[in-house]
PDB file of C-alpha atoms in Angstrom:
ATOM      1  CA  UNK A  32      14.303 -39.132 -29.923  1.00 51.00           C
ATOM      2  CA  UNK A  33      15.843 -35.927 -28.611  1.00 57.00           C
ATOM      3  CA  UNK A  34      18.645 -33.475 -29.280  1.00 60.00           C
ATOM      4  CA  UNK A  35      21.154 -36.289 -29.886  1.00 60.00           C
ATOM      5  CA  UNK A  36      19.074 -37.718 -32.749  1.00 67.00           C
ATOM      6  CA  UNK A  37      19.200 -34.365 -34.539  1.00 70.00           C
ATOM      7  CA  UNK A  38      22.951 -34.578 -34.914  1.00 66.00           C
ATOM      8  CA  UNK A  39      23.733 -38.285 -34.929  1.00 65.00           C
ATOM      9  CA  UNK A  40      22.293 -41.224 -36.787  1.00 71.00           C
ATOM     10  CA  UNK A  41      19.279 -42.544 -34.941  1.00 70.00           C
ATOM     11  CA  UNK A  42      19.565 -46.086 -33.648  1.00 73.00           C
ATOM     12  CA  UNK A  43      17.262 -48.463 -35.447  1.00 78.00           C
ATOM     13  CA  UNK A  44      14.755 -49.567 -32.758  1.00 83.00           C
ATOM     14  CA  UNK A  45      14.427 -53.304 -32.207  1.00 81.00           C
ATOM     15  CA  UNK A  46      10.693 -52.898 -31.772  1.00 86.00           C
ATOM     16  CA  UNK A  47       9.092 -52.768 -35.231  1.00 87.00           C
ATOM     17  CA  UNK A  48       6.281 -50.400 -34.252  1.00 84.00           C
ATOM     18  CA  UNK A  49       8.775 -47.954 -32.748  1.00 88.00           C
ATOM     19  CA  UNK A  50      10.844 -48.137 -35.943  1.00 91.00           C
ATOM     20  CA  UNK A  51       7.764 -47.435 -38.053  1.00 88.00           C
ATOM     21  CA  UNK A  52       6.800 -44.433 -35.917  1.00 85.00           C
ATOM     22  CA  UNK A  53      10.351 -43.076 -36.124  1.00 87.00           C
ATOM     23  CA  UNK A  54      10.666 -43.448 -39.894  1.00 91.00           C
ATOM     24  CA  UNK A  55       7.166 -42.581 -41.060  1.00 88.00           C
ATOM     25  CA  UNK A  56       5.044 -40.376 -38.770  1.00 86.00           C
ATOM     26  CA  UNK A  57       2.400 -39.933 -41.486  1.00 83.00           C
ATOM     27  CA  UNK A  58       1.979 -43.667 -41.966  1.00 73.00           C
ATOM     28  CA  UNK A  59      -1.636 -43.829 -40.768  1.00 59.00           C
ATOM     29  CA  UNK A  60      -2.852 -41.290 -43.329  1.00 46.00           C
ATOM     30  CA  UNK A  61      -4.254 -44.057 -45.482  1.00 51.00           C
ATOM     31  CA  UNK A  62      -6.007 -47.257 -44.499  1.00 65.00           C
ATOM     32  CA  UNK A  63      -3.661 -49.887 -45.919  1.00 70.00           C
ATOM     33  CA  UNK A  64      -6.329 -52.568 -45.977  1.00 68.00           C
ATOM     34  CA  UNK A  65      -8.455 -50.380 -48.233  1.00 73.00           C
ATOM     35  CA  UNK A  66      -5.556 -49.450 -50.528  1.00 85.00           C
ATOM     36  CA  UNK A  67      -4.517 -53.052 -51.102  1.00 89.00           C
ATOM     37  CA  UNK A  68      -0.875 -52.308 -50.251  1.00 94.00           C
ATOM     38  CA  UNK A  69       1.193 -54.490 -47.937  1.00 93.00           C
ATOM     39  CA  UNK A  70       3.633 -52.911 -45.486  1.00 93.00           C
ATOM     40  CA  UNK A  71       7.039 -54.566 -45.302  1.00 94.00           C
ATOM     41  CA  UNK A  72      10.162 -54.101 -43.192  1.00 94.00           C
ATOM     42  CA  UNK A  73      13.540 -55.272 -44.454  1.00 94.00           C
ATOM     43  CA  UNK A  74      16.627 -54.269 -42.502  1.00 93.00           C
ATOM     44  CA  UNK A  75      16.713 -50.472 -42.391  1.00 93.00           C
ATOM     45  CA  UNK A  76      13.852 -50.096 -44.856  1.00 96.00           C
ATOM     46  CA  UNK A  77      10.088 -49.785 -44.547  1.00 95.00           C
ATOM     47  CA  UNK A  78       8.047 -49.828 -47.717  1.00 96.00           C
ATOM     48  CA  UNK A  79       4.612 -50.481 -49.169  1.00 95.00           C
ATOM     49  CA  UNK A  80       4.093 -52.863 -52.038  1.00 96.00           C
ATOM     50  CA  UNK A  81       1.324 -53.967 -54.355  1.00 97.00           C
ATOM     51  CA  UNK A  82       1.299 -56.142 -57.492  1.00 97.00           C
ATOM     52  CA  UNK A  83       3.881 -58.188 -59.384  1.00 97.00           C
ATOM     53  CA  UNK A  84       6.079 -57.607 -62.394  1.00 98.00           C
ATOM     54  CA  UNK A  85       8.815 -55.135 -63.219  1.00 98.00           C
ATOM     55  CA  UNK A  86       9.250 -52.654 -60.355  1.00 98.00           C
ATOM     56  CA  UNK A  87       8.040 -49.067 -60.202  1.00 98.00           C
ATOM     57  CA  UNK A  88       9.192 -46.997 -57.221  1.00 98.00           C
ATOM     58  CA  UNK A  89       7.225 -43.972 -56.039  1.00 98.00           C
ATOM     59  CA  UNK A  90       9.169 -41.337 -54.094  1.00 98.00           C
ATOM     60  CA  UNK A  91       7.044 -38.808 -52.236  1.00 96.00           C
ATOM     61  CA  UNK A  92       7.999 -35.373 -50.996  1.00 94.00           C
ATOM     62  CA  UNK A  93       7.792 -33.902 -47.509  1.00 93.00           C
ATOM     63  CA  UNK A  94       4.609 -34.942 -45.677  1.00 92.00           C
ATOM     64  CA  UNK A  95       3.718 -37.259 -48.533  1.00 91.00           C
ATOM     65  CA  UNK A  96       2.614 -40.844 -48.164  1.00 86.00           C
ATOM     66  CA  UNK A  97       0.310 -43.483 -49.583  1.00 90.00           C
ATOM     67  CA  UNK A  98      -2.610 -41.058 -49.878  1.00 89.00           C
ATOM     68  CA  UNK A  99      -0.701 -39.238 -52.644  1.00 94.00           C
ATOM     69  CA  UNK A 100      -0.451 -42.286 -54.877  1.00 95.00           C
ATOM     70  CA  UNK A 101      -2.815 -45.052 -53.711  1.00 94.00           C
ATOM     71  CA  UNK A 102      -5.096 -44.764 -56.751  1.00 96.00           C
ATOM     72  CA  UNK A 103      -2.238 -44.588 -59.260  1.00 98.00           C
ATOM     73  CA  UNK A 104      -0.595 -47.551 -57.569  1.00 97.00           C
ATOM     74  CA  UNK A 105      -3.798 -49.550 -57.822  1.00 96.00           C
ATOM     75  CA  UNK A 106      -4.121 -48.778 -61.536  1.00 97.00           C
ATOM     76  CA  UNK A 107      -0.515 -49.728 -62.297  1.00 98.00           C
ATOM     77  CA  UNK A 108      -0.197 -52.760 -60.021  1.00 97.00           C
ATOM     78  CA  UNK A 109      -2.206 -54.900 -62.419  1.00 96.00           C
ATOM     79  CA  UNK A 110       0.987 -55.099 -64.525  1.00 97.00           C
ATOM     80  CA  UNK A 111       3.794 -53.926 -62.263  1.00 98.00           C
ATOM     81  CA  UNK A 112       5.286 -54.314 -58.809  1.00 98.00           C
ATOM     82  CA  UNK A 113       4.475 -50.911 -57.330  1.00 98.00           C
ATOM     83  CA  UNK A 114       6.702 -49.966 -54.389  1.00 98.00           C
ATOM     84  CA  UNK A 115       6.485 -46.957 -52.071  1.00 97.00           C
ATOM     85  CA  UNK A 116       9.537 -46.681 -49.798  1.00 97.00           C
ATOM     86  CA  UNK A 117       9.300 -44.536 -46.716  1.00 96.00           C
ATOM     87  CA  UNK A 118      12.192 -42.188 -47.399  1.00 97.00           C
ATOM     88  CA  UNK A 119      14.186 -41.258 -44.244  1.00 96.00           C
ATOM     89  CA  UNK A 120      12.900 -37.691 -44.238  1.00 96.00           C
ATOM     90  CA  UNK A 121      12.213 -37.621 -40.522  1.00 94.00           C
ATOM     91  CA  UNK A 122      15.035 -39.603 -38.906  1.00 93.00           C
ATOM     92  CA  UNK A 123      18.246 -38.581 -40.681  1.00 94.00           C
ATOM     93  CA  UNK A 124      20.781 -36.440 -38.815  1.00 94.00           C
ATOM     94  CA  UNK A 125      20.377 -32.753 -39.712  1.00 94.00           C
ATOM     95  CA  UNK A 126      23.628 -32.701 -41.669  1.00 95.00           C
ATOM     96  CA  UNK A 127      22.264 -35.451 -43.936  1.00 96.00           C
ATOM     97  CA  UNK A 128      18.869 -33.841 -44.558  1.00 97.00           C
ATOM     98  CA  UNK A 129      19.559 -33.041 -48.205  1.00 97.00           C
ATOM     99  CA  UNK A 130      18.048 -34.185 -51.473  1.00 96.00           C
ATOM    100  CA  UNK A 131      21.303 -35.799 -52.604  1.00 96.00           C
ATOM    101  CA  UNK A 132      21.419 -37.889 -49.418  1.00 97.00           C
ATOM    102  CA  UNK A 133      17.961 -39.214 -50.289  1.00 98.00           C
ATOM    103  CA  UNK A 134      19.491 -40.453 -53.544  1.00 97.00           C
ATOM    104  CA  UNK A 135      22.100 -42.332 -51.510  1.00 97.00           C
ATOM    105  CA  UNK A 136      19.261 -43.901 -49.566  1.00 98.00           C
ATOM    106  CA  UNK A 137      17.558 -44.981 -52.803  1.00 98.00           C
ATOM    107  CA  UNK A 138      20.789 -46.704 -53.831  1.00 98.00           C
ATOM    108  CA  UNK A 139      20.885 -48.643 -50.563  1.00 98.00           C
ATOM    109  CA  UNK A 140      17.187 -49.474 -50.908  1.00 98.00           C
ATOM    110  CA  UNK A 141      17.652 -50.861 -54.415  1.00 98.00           C
ATOM    111  CA  UNK A 142      20.656 -52.888 -53.281  1.00 97.00           C
ATOM    112  CA  UNK A 143      19.229 -54.229 -50.044  1.00 97.00           C
ATOM    113  CA  UNK A 144      15.951 -55.482 -51.488  1.00 97.00           C
ATOM    114  CA  UNK A 145      17.749 -56.803 -54.586  1.00 97.00           C
ATOM    115  CA  UNK A 146      16.158 -54.698 -57.301  1.00 98.00           C
ATOM    116  CA  UNK A 147      18.140 -54.857 -60.542  1.00 97.00           C
ATOM    117  CA  UNK A 148      16.082 -52.123 -62.218  1.00 98.00           C
ATOM    118  CA  UNK A 149      13.195 -49.750 -61.641  1.00 98.00           C
ATOM    119  CA  UNK A 150      11.246 -46.891 -63.133  1.00 98.00           C
ATOM    120  CA  UNK A 151      10.989 -44.029 -60.650  1.00 98.00           C
ATOM    121  CA  UNK A 152       8.007 -41.766 -60.087  1.00 98.00           C
ATOM    122  CA  UNK A 153       9.087 -38.707 -58.117  1.00 98.00           C
ATOM    123  CA  UNK A 154       6.719 -36.188 -56.576  1.00 97.00           C
ATOM    124  CA  UNK A 155       8.106 -32.837 -55.415  1.00 96.00           C
ATOM    125  CA  UNK A 156      11.281 -33.515 -53.378  1.00 95.00           C
ATOM    126  CA  UNK A 157      10.989 -37.187 -54.269  1.00 97.00           C
ATOM    127  CA  UNK A 158      11.502 -36.144 -57.883  1.00 97.00           C
ATOM    128  CA  UNK A 159      14.738 -34.406 -56.961  1.00 97.00           C
ATOM    129  CA  UNK A 160      15.888 -37.534 -55.124  1.00 98.00           C
ATOM    130  CA  UNK A 161      15.076 -39.655 -58.189  1.00 98.00           C
ATOM    131  CA  UNK A 162      17.082 -37.311 -60.424  1.00 98.00           C
ATOM    132  CA  UNK A 163      20.098 -37.375 -58.122  1.00 98.00           C
ATOM    133  CA  UNK A 164      19.888 -41.170 -58.000  1.00 98.00           C
ATOM    134  CA  UNK A 165      19.812 -41.391 -61.787  1.00 98.00           C
ATOM    135  CA  UNK A 166      22.940 -39.224 -61.951  1.00 98.00           C
ATOM    136  CA  UNK A 167      24.883 -41.904 -60.080  1.00 96.00           C
ATOM    137  CA  UNK A 168      27.101 -44.037 -62.321  1.00 95.00           C
ATOM    138  CA  UNK A 169      25.773 -47.173 -60.629  1.00 96.00           C
ATOM    139  CA  UNK A 170      22.097 -46.254 -61.027  1.00 97.00           C
ATOM    140  CA  UNK A 171      19.564 -48.869 -62.145  1.00 97.00           C
ATOM    141  CA  UNK A 172      16.952 -46.461 -63.404  1.00 98.00           C
ATOM    142  CA  UNK A 173      15.102 -47.425 -66.578  1.00 98.00           C
ATOM    143  CA  UNK A 174      13.082 -44.213 -66.705  1.00 98.00           C
ATOM    144  CA  UNK A 175      11.775 -41.348 -64.603  1.00 98.00           C
ATOM    145  CA  UNK A 176       8.350 -39.790 -64.156  1.00 98.00           C
ATOM    146  CA  UNK A 177       8.469 -36.357 -62.523  1.00 98.00           C
ATOM    147  CA  UNK A 178       5.434 -34.685 -60.987  1.00 98.00           C
ATOM    148  CA  UNK A 179       5.987 -31.152 -59.706  1.00 96.00           C
ATOM    149  CA  UNK A 180       9.608 -32.074 -59.071  1.00 97.00           C
ATOM    150  CA  UNK A 181      12.276 -30.179 -57.200  1.00 95.00           C
ATOM    151  CA  UNK A 182      15.657 -29.787 -58.857  1.00 95.00           C
ATOM    152  CA  UNK A 183      15.304 -26.526 -60.751  1.00 95.00           C
ATOM    153  CA  UNK A 184      13.510 -24.361 -58.236  1.00 86.00           C
ATOM    154  CA  UNK A 185      13.239 -23.918 -54.506  1.00 79.00           C
ATOM    155  CA  UNK A 186      10.494 -25.797 -52.708  1.00 74.00           C
ATOM    156  CA  UNK A 187       9.255 -22.895 -50.564  1.00 70.00           C
ATOM    157  CA  UNK A 188       9.371 -23.133 -46.809  1.00 60.00           C
ATOM    158  CA  UNK A 189       5.792 -23.310 -45.696  1.00 51.00           C
ATOM    159  CA  UNK A 190       4.600 -20.731 -43.184  1.00 53.00           C
ATOM    160  CA  UNK A 191       2.932 -23.613 -41.377  1.00 50.00           C
ATOM    161  CA  UNK A 192       6.337 -24.436 -39.895  1.00 63.00           C
ATOM    162  CA  UNK A 193       6.171 -21.241 -37.901  1.00 69.00           C
ATOM    163  CA  UNK A 194       2.419 -21.202 -37.211  1.00 85.00           C
ATOM    164  CA  UNK A 195       2.196 -24.932 -36.726  1.00 87.00           C
ATOM    165  CA  UNK A 196       0.052 -24.678 -33.580  1.00 89.00           C
ATOM    166  CA  UNK A 197      -2.722 -23.048 -35.606  1.00 93.00           C
ATOM    167  CA  UNK A 198      -4.778 -25.918 -37.041  1.00 94.00           C
ATOM    168  CA  UNK A 199      -6.844 -23.696 -39.334  1.00 94.00           C
ATOM    169  CA  UNK A 200      -3.672 -22.242 -40.840  1.00 92.00           C
ATOM    170  CA  UNK A 201      -2.079 -25.658 -41.381  1.00 92.00           C
ATOM    171  CA  UNK A 202      -5.286 -26.884 -42.987  1.00 94.00           C
ATOM    172  CA  UNK A 203      -5.381 -23.922 -45.363  1.00 93.00           C
ATOM    173  CA  UNK A 204      -1.704 -24.310 -46.215  1.00 91.00           C
ATOM    174  CA  UNK A 205      -2.198 -28.001 -46.991  1.00 93.00           C
ATOM    175  CA  UNK A 206      -5.256 -27.314 -49.128  1.00 96.00           C
ATOM    176  CA  UNK A 207      -3.449 -24.563 -51.036  1.00 95.00           C
ATOM    177  CA  UNK A 208      -1.094 -27.000 -52.777  1.00 96.00           C
ATOM    178  CA  UNK A 209      -4.096 -28.527 -54.576  1.00 98.00           C
ATOM    179  CA  UNK A 210      -6.314 -26.974 -57.218  1.00 98.00           C
ATOM    180  CA  UNK A 211      -9.376 -28.427 -55.487  1.00 98.00           C
ATOM    181  CA  UNK A 212      -9.109 -27.639 -51.758  1.00 97.00           C
ATOM    182  CA  UNK A 213     -11.355 -30.602 -50.987  1.00 97.00           C
ATOM    183  CA  UNK A 214      -8.744 -33.061 -52.291  1.00 96.00           C
ATOM    184  CA  UNK A 215      -6.901 -33.627 -48.988  1.00 95.00           C
ATOM    185  CA  UNK A 216      -9.024 -35.524 -46.482  1.00 92.00           C
ATOM    186  CA  UNK A 217      -9.381 -34.418 -42.894  1.00 93.00           C
ATOM    187  CA  UNK A 218      -7.335 -37.470 -41.938  1.00 90.00           C
ATOM    188  CA  UNK A 219      -4.495 -36.353 -44.204  1.00 91.00           C
ATOM    189  CA  UNK A 220      -4.592 -32.815 -42.799  1.00 93.00           C
ATOM    190  CA  UNK A 221      -4.650 -34.154 -39.243  1.00 92.00           C
ATOM    191  CA  UNK A 222      -1.578 -36.277 -39.945  1.00 91.00           C
ATOM    192  CA  UNK A 223       0.348 -33.290 -41.327  1.00 92.00           C
ATOM    193  CA  UNK A 224      -0.720 -31.152 -38.369  1.00 93.00           C
ATOM    194  CA  UNK A 225       0.283 -33.790 -35.833  1.00 92.00           C
ATOM    195  CA  UNK A 226       3.632 -34.383 -37.536  1.00 91.00           C
ATOM    196  CA  UNK A 227       4.711 -30.746 -37.437  1.00 91.00           C
ATOM    197  CA  UNK A 228       4.039 -30.484 -33.732  1.00 92.00           C
ATOM    198  CA  UNK A 229       7.312 -32.390 -33.374  1.00 92.00           C
ATOM    199  CA  UNK A 230      10.148 -29.845 -33.414  1.00 90.00           C
ATOM    200  CA  UNK A 231      12.640 -32.442 -34.725  1.00 92.00           C
ATOM    201  CA  UNK A 232      10.456 -33.042 -37.776  1.00 92.00           C
ATOM    202  CA  UNK A 233      10.135 -29.297 -38.307  1.00 92.00           C
ATOM    203  CA  UNK A 234      13.902 -28.737 -38.153  1.00 92.00           C
ATOM    204  CA  UNK A 235      14.558 -31.565 -40.592  1.00 94.00           C
ATOM    205  CA  UNK A 236      11.882 -30.222 -42.924  1.00 93.00           C
ATOM    206  CA  UNK A 237      13.481 -26.783 -42.932  1.00 92.00           C
ATOM    207  CA  UNK A 238      16.852 -28.325 -43.678  1.00 94.00           C
ATOM    208  CA  UNK A 239      15.418 -30.331 -46.581  1.00 95.00           C
ATOM    209  CA  UNK A 240      13.615 -27.338 -48.079  1.00 93.00           C
ATOM    210  CA  UNK A 241      16.816 -25.298 -47.883  1.00 92.00           C
ATOM    211  CA  UNK A 242      18.650 -28.072 -49.723  1.00 94.00           C
ATOM    212  CA  UNK A 243      16.297 -27.665 -52.705  1.00 92.00           C
ATOM    213  CA  UNK A 244      17.812 -24.201 -53.149  1.00 90.00           C
ATOM    214  CA  UNK A 245      21.387 -25.385 -52.675  1.00 91.00           C
ATOM    215  CA  UNK A 246      21.235 -28.551 -54.793  1.00 91.00           C
ATOM    216  CA  UNK A 247      19.768 -27.452 -58.089  1.00 95.00           C
ATOM    217  CA  UNK A 248      20.489 -29.399 -61.231  1.00 97.00           C
ATOM    218  CA  UNK A 249      20.575 -26.912 -64.117  1.00 97.00           C
ATOM    219  CA  UNK A 250      24.075 -27.966 -65.209  1.00 97.00           C
ATOM    220  CA  UNK A 251      23.629 -31.677 -64.467  1.00 97.00           C
ATOM    221  CA  UNK A 252      20.392 -32.622 -66.248  1.00 98.00           C
ATOM    222  CA  UNK A 253      22.207 -32.965 -69.595  1.00 97.00           C
ATOM    223  CA  UNK A 254      23.901 -36.055 -68.130  1.00 97.00           C
ATOM    224  CA  UNK A 255      20.611 -37.891 -67.526  1.00 97.00           C
ATOM    225  CA  UNK A 256      20.111 -40.149 -70.526  1.00 95.00           C
ATOM    226  CA  UNK A 257      17.129 -42.044 -69.162  1.00 97.00           C
ATOM    227  CA  UNK A 258      13.788 -41.259 -70.776  1.00 98.00           C
ATOM    228  CA  UNK A 259      11.691 -38.874 -68.691  1.00 98.00           C
ATOM    229  CA  UNK A 260       7.976 -38.180 -68.486  1.00 98.00           C
ATOM    230  CA  UNK A 261       7.005 -34.833 -66.977  1.00 98.00           C
ATOM    231  CA  UNK A 262       3.481 -34.481 -65.572  1.00 98.00           C
ATOM    232  CA  UNK A 263       2.686 -30.996 -64.323  1.00 98.00           C
ATOM    233  CA  UNK A 264      -0.365 -29.308 -62.889  1.00 98.00           C
ATOM    234  CA  UNK A 265      -1.260 -26.142 -64.780  1.00 98.00           C
ATOM    235  CA  UNK A 266      -2.121 -24.521 -61.470  1.00 98.00           C
ATOM    236  CA  UNK A 267       0.859 -25.848 -59.475  1.00 97.00           C
ATOM    237  CA  UNK A 268       1.642 -23.130 -56.874  1.00 95.00           C
ATOM    238  CA  UNK A 269       4.860 -24.741 -55.607  1.00 95.00           C
ATOM    239  CA  UNK A 270       6.740 -25.621 -58.809  1.00 96.00           C
ATOM    240  CA  UNK A 271       4.924 -23.505 -61.427  1.00 96.00           C
ATOM    241  CA  UNK A 272       4.269 -24.700 -64.990  1.00 97.00           C
ATOM    242  CA  UNK A 273       7.342 -22.835 -66.276  1.00 97.00           C
ATOM    243  CA  UNK A 274       9.473 -25.181 -64.167  1.00 97.00           C
ATOM    244  CA  UNK A 275       8.130 -28.117 -66.156  1.00 98.00           C
ATOM    245  CA  UNK A 276       9.057 -26.354 -69.378  1.00 98.00           C
ATOM    246  CA  UNK A 277      12.595 -25.816 -68.109  1.00 98.00           C
ATOM    247  CA  UNK A 278      12.925 -29.497 -67.229  1.00 98.00           C
ATOM    248  CA  UNK A 279      11.793 -30.417 -70.748  1.00 98.00           C
ATOM    249  CA  UNK A 280      14.387 -28.054 -72.213  1.00 98.00           C
ATOM    250  CA  UNK A 281      17.314 -29.276 -70.113  1.00 98.00           C
ATOM    251  CA  UNK A 282      16.666 -33.030 -70.042  1.00 98.00           C
ATOM    252  CA  UNK A 283      17.918 -34.762 -73.221  1.00 98.00           C
ATOM    253  CA  UNK A 284      14.945 -37.142 -73.497  1.00 98.00           C
ATOM    254  CA  UNK A 285      11.839 -35.663 -71.913  1.00 98.00           C
ATOM    255  CA  UNK A 286       8.208 -35.127 -72.792  1.00 98.00           C
ATOM    256  CA  UNK A 287       5.931 -32.744 -70.914  1.00 98.00           C
ATOM    257  CA  UNK A 288       2.220 -33.080 -70.238  1.00 98.00           C
ATOM    258  CA  UNK A 289       0.134 -30.493 -68.418  1.00 98.00           C
ATOM    259  CA  UNK A 290      -3.010 -31.362 -66.490  1.00 98.00           C
ATOM    260  CA  UNK A 291      -5.634 -28.656 -66.140  1.00 98.00           C
ATOM    261  CA  UNK A 292      -7.372 -27.957 -62.839  1.00 98.00           C
ATOM    262  CA  UNK A 293      -4.423 -29.534 -61.086  1.00 98.00           C
ATOM    263  CA  UNK A 294      -2.043 -28.305 -58.402  1.00 98.00           C
ATOM    264  CA  UNK A 295       1.210 -29.692 -57.023  1.00 97.00           C
ATOM    265  CA  UNK A 296       0.252 -33.372 -56.657  1.00 98.00           C
ATOM    266  CA  UNK A 297      -1.120 -34.721 -59.967  1.00 98.00           C
ATOM    267  CA  UNK A 298      -0.988 -38.324 -58.714  1.00 98.00           C
ATOM    268  CA  UNK A 299      -3.573 -37.461 -56.082  1.00 97.00           C
ATOM    269  CA  UNK A 300      -5.760 -34.984 -57.980  1.00 98.00           C
ATOM    270  CA  UNK A 301      -5.931 -36.788 -61.356  1.00 98.00           C
ATOM    271  CA  UNK A 302      -4.885 -40.414 -60.778  1.00 98.00           C
ATOM    272  CA  UNK A 303      -6.643 -41.871 -63.834  1.00 98.00           C
ATOM    273  CA  UNK A 304      -5.009 -39.420 -66.248  1.00 98.00           C
ATOM    274  CA  UNK A 305      -1.633 -39.824 -64.581  1.00 98.00           C
ATOM    275  CA  UNK A 306      -1.820 -43.639 -64.716  1.00 98.00           C
ATOM    276  CA  UNK A 307      -2.793 -43.526 -68.396  1.00 98.00           C
ATOM    277  CA  UNK A 308       0.155 -41.253 -69.228  1.00 98.00           C
ATOM    278  CA  UNK A 309       2.525 -43.482 -67.282  1.00 98.00           C
ATOM    279  CA  UNK A 310       1.299 -46.670 -68.941  1.00 98.00           C
ATOM    280  CA  UNK A 311       1.811 -45.169 -72.406  1.00 98.00           C
ATOM    281  CA  UNK A 312       5.270 -43.957 -71.367  1.00 98.00           C
ATOM    282  CA  UNK A 313       6.229 -47.419 -70.076  1.00 98.00           C
ATOM    283  CA  UNK A 314       5.137 -48.952 -73.374  1.00 98.00           C
ATOM    284  CA  UNK A 315       7.196 -46.427 -75.344  1.00 97.00           C
ATOM    285  CA  UNK A 316      10.339 -47.262 -73.369  1.00 98.00           C
ATOM    286  CA  UNK A 317       9.572 -50.978 -73.636  1.00 98.00           C
ATOM    287  CA  UNK A 318       9.221 -51.415 -69.889  1.00 98.00           C
ATOM    288  CA  UNK A 319       6.536 -54.066 -70.070  1.00 93.00           C
TER     289      UNK A 319
END
């Protein structure tokens, strides 16, 4: 790592542990043995997997990981192959730190691990990446579930970037994205805090958040013909409830569900309700 890696594609380390640390600095936020997920490395990809059946891919946002979706994944993996790729949010060159480039990565991921189809669940910036992927002519998306997605509004730059040495401030900022401030564990908060001590991660994060302002999809959503399920927290402080309404209006085939007492990450705050809504959606689109 260093200045060179900010501007040029990072070399894929031969050592697997070094590759994991480069790609996913928040990896240890969840105990994989307890979640039931298996970590896999295939070429330039690192991903978590649980269950068998037709694939579902979960795309997290900045500083997201297995802790955001472990419970939902467990509830869905009894019928589906639930996959959580580590998106290259922390090791792309700065020029490539955009939401649309994440969609290009999803295309390579689908191709390289030989997935002929998938339903995508996108949280925050991961939702924007899923939308951009589905806009590709060669997409293999059978449906999209969006939770507090980017694409129609700016994901705000968190003040924690600039006060990242202040643990209490980072903790408060992390808690503020949830309705219940006790939702994020101390381990999760520690992982976020430790990650943003790395200036390269901070610079990439700023670049990604700026791209949510520059790559909005108001005029493009009409071209997405896949069925969409929108799950929004009524108290989402990052992408407010009105953003969900706008998605429902602009997407040709979308249905919106609000969850009360819920902030920006419904999959983590209300996993049982989210899993139930997703299962019903998958039945309606005949993805069984």
